[in-house]
CSV table of C-alpha atoms in Angstrom, one decimal:
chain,number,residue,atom,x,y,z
D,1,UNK,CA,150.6,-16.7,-47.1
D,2,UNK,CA,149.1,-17.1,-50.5
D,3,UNK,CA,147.3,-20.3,-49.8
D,4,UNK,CA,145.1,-19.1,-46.8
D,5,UNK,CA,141.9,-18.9,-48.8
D,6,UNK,CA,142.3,-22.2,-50.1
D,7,UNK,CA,143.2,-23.3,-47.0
D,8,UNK,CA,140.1,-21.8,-44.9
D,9,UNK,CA,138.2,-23.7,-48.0
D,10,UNK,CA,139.6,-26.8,-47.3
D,11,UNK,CA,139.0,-25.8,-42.9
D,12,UNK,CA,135.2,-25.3,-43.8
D,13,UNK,CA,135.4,-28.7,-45.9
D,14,UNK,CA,136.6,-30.6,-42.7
D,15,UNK,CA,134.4,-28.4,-40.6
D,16,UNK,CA,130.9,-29.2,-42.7
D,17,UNK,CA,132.0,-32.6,-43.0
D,18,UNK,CA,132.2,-32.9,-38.7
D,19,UNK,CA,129.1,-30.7,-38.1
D,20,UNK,CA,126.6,-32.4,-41.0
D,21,UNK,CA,127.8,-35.8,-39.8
D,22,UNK,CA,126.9,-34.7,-35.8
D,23,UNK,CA,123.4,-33.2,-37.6
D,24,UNK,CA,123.3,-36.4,-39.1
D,25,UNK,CA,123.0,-38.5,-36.1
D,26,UNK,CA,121.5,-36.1,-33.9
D,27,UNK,CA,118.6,-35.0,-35.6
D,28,UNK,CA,117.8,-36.6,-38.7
D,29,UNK,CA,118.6,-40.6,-37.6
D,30,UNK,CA,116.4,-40.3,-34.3
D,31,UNK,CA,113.6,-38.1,-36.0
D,32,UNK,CA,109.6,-38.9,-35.7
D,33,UNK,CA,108.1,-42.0,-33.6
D,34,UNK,CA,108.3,-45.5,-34.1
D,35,UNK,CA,106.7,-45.8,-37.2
D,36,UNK,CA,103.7,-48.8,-37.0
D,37,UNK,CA,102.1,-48.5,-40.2
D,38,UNK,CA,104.1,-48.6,-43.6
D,39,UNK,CA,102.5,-45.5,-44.8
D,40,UNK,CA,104.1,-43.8,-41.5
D,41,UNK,CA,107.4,-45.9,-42.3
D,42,UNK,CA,107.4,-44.5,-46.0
D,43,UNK,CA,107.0,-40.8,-44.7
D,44,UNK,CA,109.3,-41.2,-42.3
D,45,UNK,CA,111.9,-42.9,-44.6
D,46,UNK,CA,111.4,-40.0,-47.8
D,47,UNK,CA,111.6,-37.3,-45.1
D,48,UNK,CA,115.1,-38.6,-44.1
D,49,UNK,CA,116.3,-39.6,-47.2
D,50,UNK,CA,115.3,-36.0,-48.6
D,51,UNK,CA,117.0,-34.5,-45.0
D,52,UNK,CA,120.2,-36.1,-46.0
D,53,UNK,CA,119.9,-34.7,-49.7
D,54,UNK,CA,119.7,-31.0,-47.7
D,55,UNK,CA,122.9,-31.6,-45.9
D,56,UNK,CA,124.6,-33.3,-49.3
D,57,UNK,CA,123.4,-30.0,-51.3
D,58,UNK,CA,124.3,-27.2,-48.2
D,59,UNK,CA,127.9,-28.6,-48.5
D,60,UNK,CA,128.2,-28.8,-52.3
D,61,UNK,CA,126.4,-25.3,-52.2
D,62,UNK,CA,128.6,-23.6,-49.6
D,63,UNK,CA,131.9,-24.6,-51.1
D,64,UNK,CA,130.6,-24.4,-54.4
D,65,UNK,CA,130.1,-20.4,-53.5
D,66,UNK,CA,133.0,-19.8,-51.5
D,67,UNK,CA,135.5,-21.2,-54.6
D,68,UNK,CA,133.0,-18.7,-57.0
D,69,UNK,CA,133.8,-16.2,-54.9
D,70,UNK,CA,137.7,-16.7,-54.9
D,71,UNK,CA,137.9,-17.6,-58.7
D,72,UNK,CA,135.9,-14.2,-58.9
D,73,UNK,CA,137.9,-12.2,-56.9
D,74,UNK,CA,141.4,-13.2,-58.2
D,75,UNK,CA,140.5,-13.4,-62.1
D,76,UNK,CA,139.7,-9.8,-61.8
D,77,UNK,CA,143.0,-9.0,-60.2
D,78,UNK,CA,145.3,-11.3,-62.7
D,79,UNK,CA,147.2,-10.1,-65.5
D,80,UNK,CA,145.6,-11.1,-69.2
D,81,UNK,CA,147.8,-13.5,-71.7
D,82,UNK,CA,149.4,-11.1,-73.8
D,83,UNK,CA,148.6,-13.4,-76.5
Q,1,UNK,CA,151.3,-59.7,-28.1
Q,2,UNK,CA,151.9,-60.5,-32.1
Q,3,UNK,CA,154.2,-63.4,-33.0
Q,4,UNK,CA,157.3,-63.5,-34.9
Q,5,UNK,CA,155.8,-64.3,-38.1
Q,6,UNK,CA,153.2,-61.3,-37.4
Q,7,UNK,CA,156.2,-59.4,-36.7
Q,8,UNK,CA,158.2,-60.6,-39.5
Q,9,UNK,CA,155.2,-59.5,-41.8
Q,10,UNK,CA,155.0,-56.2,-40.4
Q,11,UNK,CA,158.4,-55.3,-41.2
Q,12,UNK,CA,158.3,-57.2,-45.1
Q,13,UNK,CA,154.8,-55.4,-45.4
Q,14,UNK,CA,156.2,-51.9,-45.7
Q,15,UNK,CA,160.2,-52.6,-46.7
Q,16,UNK,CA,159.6,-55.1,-49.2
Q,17,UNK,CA,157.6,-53.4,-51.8
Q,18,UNK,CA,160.0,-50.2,-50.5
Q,19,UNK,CA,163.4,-52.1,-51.4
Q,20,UNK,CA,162.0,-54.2,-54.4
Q,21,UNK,CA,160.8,-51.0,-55.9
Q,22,UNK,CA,163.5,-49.2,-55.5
Q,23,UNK,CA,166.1,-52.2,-56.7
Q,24,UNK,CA,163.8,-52.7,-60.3
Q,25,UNK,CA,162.8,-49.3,-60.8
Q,26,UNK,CA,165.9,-48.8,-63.4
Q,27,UNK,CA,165.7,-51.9,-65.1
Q,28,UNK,CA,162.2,-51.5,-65.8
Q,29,UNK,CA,162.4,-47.8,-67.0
Q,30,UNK,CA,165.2,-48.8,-69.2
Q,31,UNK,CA,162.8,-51.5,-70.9
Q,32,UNK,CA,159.5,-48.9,-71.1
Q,33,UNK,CA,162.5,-46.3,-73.0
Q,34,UNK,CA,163.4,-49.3,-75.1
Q,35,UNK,CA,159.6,-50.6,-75.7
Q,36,UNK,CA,159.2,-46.7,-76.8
Q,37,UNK,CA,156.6,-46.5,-73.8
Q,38,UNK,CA,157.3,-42.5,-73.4
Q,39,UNK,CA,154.8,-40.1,-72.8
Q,40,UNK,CA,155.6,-36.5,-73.0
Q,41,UNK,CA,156.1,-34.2,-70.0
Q,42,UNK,CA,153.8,-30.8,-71.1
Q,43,UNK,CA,155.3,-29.0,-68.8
Q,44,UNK,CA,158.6,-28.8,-69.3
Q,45,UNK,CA,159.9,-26.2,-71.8
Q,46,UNK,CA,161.0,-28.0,-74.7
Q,47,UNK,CA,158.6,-30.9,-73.8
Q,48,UNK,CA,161.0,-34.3,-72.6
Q,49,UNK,CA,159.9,-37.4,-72.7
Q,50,UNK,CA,159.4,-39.9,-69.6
Q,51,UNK,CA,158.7,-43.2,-69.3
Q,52,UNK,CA,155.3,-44.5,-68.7
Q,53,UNK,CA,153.2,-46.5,-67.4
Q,54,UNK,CA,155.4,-47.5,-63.8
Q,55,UNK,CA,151.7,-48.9,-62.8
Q,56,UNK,CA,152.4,-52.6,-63.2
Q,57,UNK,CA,155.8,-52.5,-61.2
Q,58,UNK,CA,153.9,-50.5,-58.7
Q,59,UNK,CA,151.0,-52.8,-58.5
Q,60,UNK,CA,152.9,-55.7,-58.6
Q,61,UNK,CA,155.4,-53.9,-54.7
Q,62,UNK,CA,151.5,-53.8,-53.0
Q,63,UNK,CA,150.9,-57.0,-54.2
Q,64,UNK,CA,154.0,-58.1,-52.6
Q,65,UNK,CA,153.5,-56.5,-49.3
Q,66,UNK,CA,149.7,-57.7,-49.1
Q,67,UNK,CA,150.9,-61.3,-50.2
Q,68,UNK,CA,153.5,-60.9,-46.6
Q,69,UNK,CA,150.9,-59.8,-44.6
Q,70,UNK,CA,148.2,-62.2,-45.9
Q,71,UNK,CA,150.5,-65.1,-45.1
Q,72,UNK,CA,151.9,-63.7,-41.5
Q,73,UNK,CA,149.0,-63.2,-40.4
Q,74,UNK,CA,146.7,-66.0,-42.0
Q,75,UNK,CA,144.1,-63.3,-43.4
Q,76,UNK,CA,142.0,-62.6,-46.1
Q,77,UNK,CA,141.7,-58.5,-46.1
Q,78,UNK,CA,145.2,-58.0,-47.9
Q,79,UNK,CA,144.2,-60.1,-50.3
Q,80,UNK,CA,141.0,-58.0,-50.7
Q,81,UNK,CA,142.5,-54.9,-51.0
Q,82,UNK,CA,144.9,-56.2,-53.7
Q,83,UNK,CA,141.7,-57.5,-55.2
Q,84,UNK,CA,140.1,-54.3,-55.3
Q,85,UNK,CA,143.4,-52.3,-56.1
Q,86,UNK,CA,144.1,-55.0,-59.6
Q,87,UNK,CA,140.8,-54.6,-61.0
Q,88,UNK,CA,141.5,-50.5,-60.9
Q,89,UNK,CA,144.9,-51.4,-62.1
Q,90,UNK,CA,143.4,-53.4,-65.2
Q,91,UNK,CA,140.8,-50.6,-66.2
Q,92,UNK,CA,143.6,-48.6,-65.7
Q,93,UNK,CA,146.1,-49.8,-67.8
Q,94,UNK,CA,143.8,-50.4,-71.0
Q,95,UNK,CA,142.9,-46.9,-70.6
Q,96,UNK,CA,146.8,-46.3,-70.7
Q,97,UNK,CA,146.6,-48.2,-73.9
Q,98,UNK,CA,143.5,-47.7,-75.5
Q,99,UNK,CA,142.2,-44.6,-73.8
Q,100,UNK,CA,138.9,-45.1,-72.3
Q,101,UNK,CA,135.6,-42.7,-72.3
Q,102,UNK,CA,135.2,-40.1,-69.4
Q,103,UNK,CA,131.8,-41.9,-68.6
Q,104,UNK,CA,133.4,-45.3,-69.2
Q,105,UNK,CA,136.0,-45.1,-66.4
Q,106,UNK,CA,134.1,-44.7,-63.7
Q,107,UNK,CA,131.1,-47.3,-64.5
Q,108,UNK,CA,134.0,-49.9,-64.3
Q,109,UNK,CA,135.5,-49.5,-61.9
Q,110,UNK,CA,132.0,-50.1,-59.8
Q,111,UNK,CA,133.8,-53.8,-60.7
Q,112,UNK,CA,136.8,-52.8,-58.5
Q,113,UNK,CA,134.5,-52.7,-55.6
Q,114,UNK,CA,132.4,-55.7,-56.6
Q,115,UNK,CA,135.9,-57.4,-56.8
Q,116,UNK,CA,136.8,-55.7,-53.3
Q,117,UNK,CA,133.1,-56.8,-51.4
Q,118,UNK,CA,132.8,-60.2,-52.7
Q,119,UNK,CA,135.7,-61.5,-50.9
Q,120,UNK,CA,133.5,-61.0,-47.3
Q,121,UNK,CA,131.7,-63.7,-49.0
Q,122,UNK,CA,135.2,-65.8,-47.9
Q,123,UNK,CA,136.2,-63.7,-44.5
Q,124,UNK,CA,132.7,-62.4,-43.3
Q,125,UNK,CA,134.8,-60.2,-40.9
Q,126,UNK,CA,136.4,-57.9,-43.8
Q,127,UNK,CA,134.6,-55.1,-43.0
Q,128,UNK,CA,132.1,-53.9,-39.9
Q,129,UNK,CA,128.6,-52.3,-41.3
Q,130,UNK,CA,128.8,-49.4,-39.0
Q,131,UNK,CA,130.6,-46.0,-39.3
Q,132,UNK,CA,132.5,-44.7,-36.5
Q,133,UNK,CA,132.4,-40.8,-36.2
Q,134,UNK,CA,134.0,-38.4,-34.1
Q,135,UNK,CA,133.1,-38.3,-30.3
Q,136,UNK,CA,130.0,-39.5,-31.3
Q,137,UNK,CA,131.0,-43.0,-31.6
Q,138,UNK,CA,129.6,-45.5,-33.9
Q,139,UNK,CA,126.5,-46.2,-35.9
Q,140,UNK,CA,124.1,-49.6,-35.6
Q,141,UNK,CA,125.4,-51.0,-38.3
Q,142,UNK,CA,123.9,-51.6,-41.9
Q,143,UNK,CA,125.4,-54.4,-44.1
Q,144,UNK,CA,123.3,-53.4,-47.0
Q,145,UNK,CA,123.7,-49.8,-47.3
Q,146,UNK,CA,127.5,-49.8,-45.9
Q,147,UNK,CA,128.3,-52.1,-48.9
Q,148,UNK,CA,126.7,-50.6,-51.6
Q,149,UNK,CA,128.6,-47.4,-50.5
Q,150,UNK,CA,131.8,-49.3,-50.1
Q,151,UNK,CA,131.2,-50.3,-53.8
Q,152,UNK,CA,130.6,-46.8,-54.8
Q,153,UNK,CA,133.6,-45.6,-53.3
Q,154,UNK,CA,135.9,-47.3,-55.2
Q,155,UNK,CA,135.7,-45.1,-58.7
Q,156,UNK,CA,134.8,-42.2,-56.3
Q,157,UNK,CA,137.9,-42.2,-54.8
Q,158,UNK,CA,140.3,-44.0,-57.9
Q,159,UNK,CA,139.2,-41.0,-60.4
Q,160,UNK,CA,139.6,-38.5,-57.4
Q,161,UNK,CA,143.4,-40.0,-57.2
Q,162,UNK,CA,143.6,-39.6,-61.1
Q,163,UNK,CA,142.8,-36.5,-61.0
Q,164,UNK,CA,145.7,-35.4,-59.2
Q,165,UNK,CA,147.9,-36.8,-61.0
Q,166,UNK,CA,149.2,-34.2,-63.7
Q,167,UNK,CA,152.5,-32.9,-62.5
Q,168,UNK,CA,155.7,-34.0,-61.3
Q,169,UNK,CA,155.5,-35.7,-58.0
Q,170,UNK,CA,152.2,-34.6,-57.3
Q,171,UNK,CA,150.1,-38.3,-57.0
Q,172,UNK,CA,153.4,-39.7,-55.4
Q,173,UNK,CA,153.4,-37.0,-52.7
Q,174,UNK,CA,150.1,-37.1,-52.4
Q,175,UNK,CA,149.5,-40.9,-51.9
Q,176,UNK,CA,152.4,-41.1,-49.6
Q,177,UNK,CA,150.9,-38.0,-47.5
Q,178,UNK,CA,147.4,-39.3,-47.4
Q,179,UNK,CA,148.0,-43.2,-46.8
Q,180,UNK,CA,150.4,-42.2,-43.8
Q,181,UNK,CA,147.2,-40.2,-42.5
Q,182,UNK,CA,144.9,-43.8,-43.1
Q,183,UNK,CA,147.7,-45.5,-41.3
Q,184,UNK,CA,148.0,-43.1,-38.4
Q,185,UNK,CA,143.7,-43.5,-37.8
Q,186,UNK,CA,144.1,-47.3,-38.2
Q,187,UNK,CA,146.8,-47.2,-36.0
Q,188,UNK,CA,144.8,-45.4,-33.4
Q,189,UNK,CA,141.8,-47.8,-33.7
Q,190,UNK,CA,144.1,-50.5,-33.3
Q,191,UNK,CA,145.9,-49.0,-30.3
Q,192,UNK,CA,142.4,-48.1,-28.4
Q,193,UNK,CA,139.7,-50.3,-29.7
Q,194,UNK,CA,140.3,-54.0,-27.9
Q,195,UNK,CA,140.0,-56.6,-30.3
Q,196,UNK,CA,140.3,-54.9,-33.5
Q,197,UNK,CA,143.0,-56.5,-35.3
Q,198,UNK,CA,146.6,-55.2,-35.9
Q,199,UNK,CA,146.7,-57.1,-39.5
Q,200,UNK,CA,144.7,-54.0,-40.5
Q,201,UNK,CA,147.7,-51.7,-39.3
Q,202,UNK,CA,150.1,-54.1,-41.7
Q,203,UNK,CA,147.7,-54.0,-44.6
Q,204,UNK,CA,148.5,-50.3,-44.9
Q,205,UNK,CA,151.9,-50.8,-44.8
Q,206,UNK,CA,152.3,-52.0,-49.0
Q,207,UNK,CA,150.6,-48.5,-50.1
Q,208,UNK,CA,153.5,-46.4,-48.2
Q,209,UNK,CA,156.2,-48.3,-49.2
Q,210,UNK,CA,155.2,-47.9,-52.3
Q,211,UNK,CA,154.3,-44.7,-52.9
Q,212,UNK,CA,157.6,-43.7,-51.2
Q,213,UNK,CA,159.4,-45.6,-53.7
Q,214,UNK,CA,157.8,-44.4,-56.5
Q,215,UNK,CA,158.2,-40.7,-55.0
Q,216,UNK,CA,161.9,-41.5,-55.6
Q,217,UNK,CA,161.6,-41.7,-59.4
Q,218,UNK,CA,158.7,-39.6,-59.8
Q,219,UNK,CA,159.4,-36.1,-57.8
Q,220,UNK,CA,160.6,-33.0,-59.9
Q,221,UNK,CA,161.8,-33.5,-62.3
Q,222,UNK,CA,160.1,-37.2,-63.0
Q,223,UNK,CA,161.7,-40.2,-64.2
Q,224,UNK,CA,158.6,-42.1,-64.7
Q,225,UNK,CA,154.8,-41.6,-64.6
Q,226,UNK,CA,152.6,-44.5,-62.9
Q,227,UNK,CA,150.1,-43.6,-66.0
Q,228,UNK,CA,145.9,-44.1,-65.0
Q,229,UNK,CA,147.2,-47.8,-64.0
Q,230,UNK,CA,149.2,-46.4,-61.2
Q,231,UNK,CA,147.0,-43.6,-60.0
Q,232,UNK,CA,143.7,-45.5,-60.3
Q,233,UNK,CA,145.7,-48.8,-58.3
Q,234,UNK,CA,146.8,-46.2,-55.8
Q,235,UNK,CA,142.9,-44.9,-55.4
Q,236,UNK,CA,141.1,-48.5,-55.5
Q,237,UNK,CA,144.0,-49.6,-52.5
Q,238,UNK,CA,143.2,-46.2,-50.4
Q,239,UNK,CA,139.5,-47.2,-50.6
Q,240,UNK,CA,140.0,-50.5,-50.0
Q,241,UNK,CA,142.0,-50.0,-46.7
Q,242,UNK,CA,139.8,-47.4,-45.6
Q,243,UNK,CA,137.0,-49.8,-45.3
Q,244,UNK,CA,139.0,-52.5,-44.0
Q,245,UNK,CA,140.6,-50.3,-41.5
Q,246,UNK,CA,137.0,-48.7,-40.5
Q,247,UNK,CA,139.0,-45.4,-41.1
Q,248,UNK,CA,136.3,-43.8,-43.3
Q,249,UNK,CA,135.3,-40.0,-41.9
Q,250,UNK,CA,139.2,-40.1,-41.5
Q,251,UNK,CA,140.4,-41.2,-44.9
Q,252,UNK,CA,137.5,-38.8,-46.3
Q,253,UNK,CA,139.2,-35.8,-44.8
Q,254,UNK,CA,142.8,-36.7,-46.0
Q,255,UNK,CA,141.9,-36.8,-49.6
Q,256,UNK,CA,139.7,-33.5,-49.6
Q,257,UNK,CA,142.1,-31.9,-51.9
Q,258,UNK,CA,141.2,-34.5,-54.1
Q,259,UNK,CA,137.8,-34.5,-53.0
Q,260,UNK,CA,137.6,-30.7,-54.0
Q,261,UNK,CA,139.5,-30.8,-57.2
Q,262,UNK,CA,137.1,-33.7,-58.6
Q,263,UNK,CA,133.7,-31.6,-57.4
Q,264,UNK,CA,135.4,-28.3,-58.7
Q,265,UNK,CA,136.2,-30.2,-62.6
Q,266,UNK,CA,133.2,-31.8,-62.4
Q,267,UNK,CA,130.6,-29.1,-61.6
Q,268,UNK,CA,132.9,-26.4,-63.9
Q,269,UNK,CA,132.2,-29.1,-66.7
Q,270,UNK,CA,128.9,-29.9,-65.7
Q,271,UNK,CA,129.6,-33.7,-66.2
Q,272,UNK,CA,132.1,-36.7,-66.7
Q,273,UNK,CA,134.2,-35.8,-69.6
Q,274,UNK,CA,138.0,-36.9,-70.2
Q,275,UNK,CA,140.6,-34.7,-69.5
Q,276,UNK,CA,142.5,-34.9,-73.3
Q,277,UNK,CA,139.0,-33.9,-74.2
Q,278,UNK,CA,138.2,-30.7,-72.3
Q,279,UNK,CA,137.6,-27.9,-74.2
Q,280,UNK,CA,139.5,-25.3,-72.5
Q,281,UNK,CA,142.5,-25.8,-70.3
Q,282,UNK,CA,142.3,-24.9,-67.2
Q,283,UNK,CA,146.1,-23.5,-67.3
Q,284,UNK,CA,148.9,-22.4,-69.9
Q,285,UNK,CA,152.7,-21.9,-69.7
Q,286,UNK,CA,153.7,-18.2,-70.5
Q,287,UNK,CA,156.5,-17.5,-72.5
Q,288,UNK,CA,158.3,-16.8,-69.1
Q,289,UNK,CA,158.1,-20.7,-68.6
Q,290,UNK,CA,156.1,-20.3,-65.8
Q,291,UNK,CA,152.4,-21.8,-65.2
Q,292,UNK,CA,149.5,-19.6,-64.6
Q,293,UNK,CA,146.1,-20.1,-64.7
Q,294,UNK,CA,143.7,-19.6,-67.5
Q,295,UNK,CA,141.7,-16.9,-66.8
Q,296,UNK,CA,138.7,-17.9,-69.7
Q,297,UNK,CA,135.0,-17.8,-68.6
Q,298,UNK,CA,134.6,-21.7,-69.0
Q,299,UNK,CA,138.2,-22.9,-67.8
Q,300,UNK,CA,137.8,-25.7,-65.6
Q,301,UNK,CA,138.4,-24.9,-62.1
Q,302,UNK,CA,140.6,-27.7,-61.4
Q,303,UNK,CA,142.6,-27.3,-57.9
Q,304,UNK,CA,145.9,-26.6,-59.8
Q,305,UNK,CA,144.0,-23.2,-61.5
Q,306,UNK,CA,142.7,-22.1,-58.3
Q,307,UNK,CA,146.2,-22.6,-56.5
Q,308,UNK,CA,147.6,-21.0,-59.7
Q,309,UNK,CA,145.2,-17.7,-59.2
Q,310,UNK,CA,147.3,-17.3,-56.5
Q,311,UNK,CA,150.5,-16.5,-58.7
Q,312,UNK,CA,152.5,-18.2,-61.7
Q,313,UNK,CA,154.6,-20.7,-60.2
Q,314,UNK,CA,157.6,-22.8,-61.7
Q,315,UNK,CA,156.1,-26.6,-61.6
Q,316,UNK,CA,158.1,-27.4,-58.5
Q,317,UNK,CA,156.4,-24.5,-56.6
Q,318,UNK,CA,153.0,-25.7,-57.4
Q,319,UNK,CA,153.5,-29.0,-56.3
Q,320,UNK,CA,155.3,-28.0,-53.5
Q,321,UNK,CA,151.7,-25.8,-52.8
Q,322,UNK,CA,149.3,-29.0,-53.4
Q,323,UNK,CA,151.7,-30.9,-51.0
Q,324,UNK,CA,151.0,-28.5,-48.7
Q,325,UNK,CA,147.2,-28.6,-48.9
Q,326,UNK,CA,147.4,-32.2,-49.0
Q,327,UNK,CA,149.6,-31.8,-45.5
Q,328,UNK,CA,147.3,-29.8,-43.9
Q,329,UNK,CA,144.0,-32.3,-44.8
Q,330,UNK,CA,145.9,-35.1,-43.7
Q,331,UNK,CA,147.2,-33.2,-40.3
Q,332,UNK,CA,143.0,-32.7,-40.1
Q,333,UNK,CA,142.4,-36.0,-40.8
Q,334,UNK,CA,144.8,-37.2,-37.7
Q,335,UNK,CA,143.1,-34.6,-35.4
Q,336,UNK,CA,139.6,-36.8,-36.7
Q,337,UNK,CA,141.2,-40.1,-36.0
Q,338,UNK,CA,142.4,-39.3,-32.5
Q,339,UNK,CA,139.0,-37.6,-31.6
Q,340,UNK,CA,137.1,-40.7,-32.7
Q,341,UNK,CA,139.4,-43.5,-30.9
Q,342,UNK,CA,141.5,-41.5,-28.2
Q,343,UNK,CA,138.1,-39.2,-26.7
């Protein structure tokens, strides 16, 4: 089965796609009291903007590593163009 | 219950672009060989040459099946989604003229989406402001925000089609595989959400036919190449029924492969640049005919060199290898559709 590494990449894809969106809506949308004051609604607004910019970055940085590590680990085991 | 004309446009929505596709497709290769449209197949060993670009006659089979289901069922979202899908087509087909810059591309075809938005100015119903996500349900919905990402979707997902189209069969198996996933989810919604309407289902119905025509003429070894006006069509339409359909977690997961070749090429190149201008390719034939994968320090990792680390593959082999990725996203994609409208 030569594909199952790229495969389990493309499972974790699907997988952080499902588990950030759950994140998404059960912690970051709900976060903090009703804001009343706009100062508190600006805080609150960065703070989830800047949430959603962790989960954007966790997924490019997890895949980003796992295809590294593949790349890494089969470029040292391939055969060099003889040219 | 549908009528007969709702029936009628169900069944000309999916064999009519098929059949007419199928019927002009020599004709109109004949004429691209005789215009000396030709582009050269890289990868065959000596090079041959194959007519391109099949994008208009491909454009013009989803414009015929949107135009059936626009009139059977008195709608406006087909004609949206043509919309959308002819402004990508355009941009696409000067850039298989003229060739356009790598930043270029994408900036217009924001326009496809403009194009694809602007007609809820017309049917205020194309699309619902909320996202619906597995077991969790849906979102309150935000007409703002939803359509400023529905805008930004469209080159998102048009150059993410584009980019998989460099081999034999490979954007035609692929658009085939991944609209049959969008029409499964829409399917579902349709089946378990009262009152959402089945001219959604229909809409979907062009994009199969036609890339299972097209698969005809462009699986190994090709007779024709749909060219950027084919592949980014292909993406803009996939968008567009995504967000008509309300299909989007689903449709995202179908096209990972996609998703994952574009963020790999990008973030190996560290920015937008055009393919014919890449510094290093990402993969050579040997002189055993086969493909394998460049193993330079600042190849692109595009999805074909990481399947290619694997092993050297004939061409058939590797597309046979990104079909089954694309297969397995799409059967993930189903599983997403039937957890957010069967549970």
């Amino acid at each position: 089965m030569k594909l199952f590494p790229l495969l389990m990449i493309e499972f974790v894809a699907f997988l952080l796609i499902i588990l950030e969106t759950y994140v998404f809506f059960t912690l970051v949308v709900p976060l903090g009291p009703i804001p009343h004051t706009l100062t508190d609604y600006t805080t609150l607004a960065l703070l989830k903007m800047f949430l959603i910019l962790v989960l954007g970055a966790l997924w490019f940085i997890v895949l980003d590593g796992l295809t590294r590590l593949y790349v890494r680990s089969r470029v040292r085991s391939a055969p060099r163009p003889s040219s | 219950m549908i009528t007969w004309l709702e029936g009628a446009a169900f069944i000309l929505a999916l064999a009519a672009p098929f059949f007419l596709l199928l019927g002009l497709f020599p004709s109109y290769l004949r004429a691209l060989t005789r215009l000396g449209r030709v582009a050269e197949d890289a990868h065959k060993s000596p090079p041959t040459k194959v007519p391109m670009p099949a994008g208009p006659l491909l454009f013009a089979g989803l414009v015929v099946g949107e135009f059936a289901v626009a009139l059977g069922f008195r709608t406006l979202v087909p004609v949206a989604v043509a919309a959308g899908a002819g402004v990508a087509f355009a941009i696409g087909l000067v850039d298989d003229l003229y060739v356009l810059g790598g930043k270029t591309k994408p900036l217009l075809l924001l326009l496809a989406g403009l194009a694809f938005v602007s007609m809820a100015v017309l049917q205020p119903t194309l699309y619902r402001a909320d996202i619906y996500f597995p077991i969790l349900g849906d979102t309150a919905p935000h007409f703002i925000i939803y359509t400023i990402l529905a805008v930004a979707a469209f080159p998102v997902v048009a150059n993410a089609f584009n980019m998989m189209d460099a081999f034999n069969g490979e954007i035609s198996w692929f658009t085939l595989l991944t609209s049959l996933a969008l029409l499964a989810g829409v399917t579902l919604r349709a089946l378990f959400q009262s009152g959402f309407s089945v001219s959604r289902v229909a809409s979907t119905l062009p994009l199969v036919g036609v890339a299972g025509a097209f698969l005809a003429y462009n699986r190994f070894p090709s007779k024709a190449f749909d060219g950027d006006s084919g592949s980014l069509m292909f993406g803009a339409a996939f968008a567009g029924l995504a967000v008509t359909g309300g299909v989007e977690i689903a449709a995202i997961i179908a096209i990972v492969p996609a998703i994952l070749n574009s963020f790999y090429t990008l973030s190996s190149v560290r920015g937008f640049v055009e393919r014919r201008k890449m510094a290093s390719r990402p993969t050579y034939i040997g002189e055993d005919g086969l493909l394998h994968a460049s193993v330079e320090k600042d190849a692109p990792n595009t999805l074909v060199r990481l399947v290619l680390l694997t092993s050297s593959m004939t061409e058939l082999e590797l597309v046979a290898s990104i079909v089954a990725l694309t297969a397995v996203a799409c059967v993930f994609s189903v599983a997403t559709s039937v957890l957010t409208w069967v549970f």
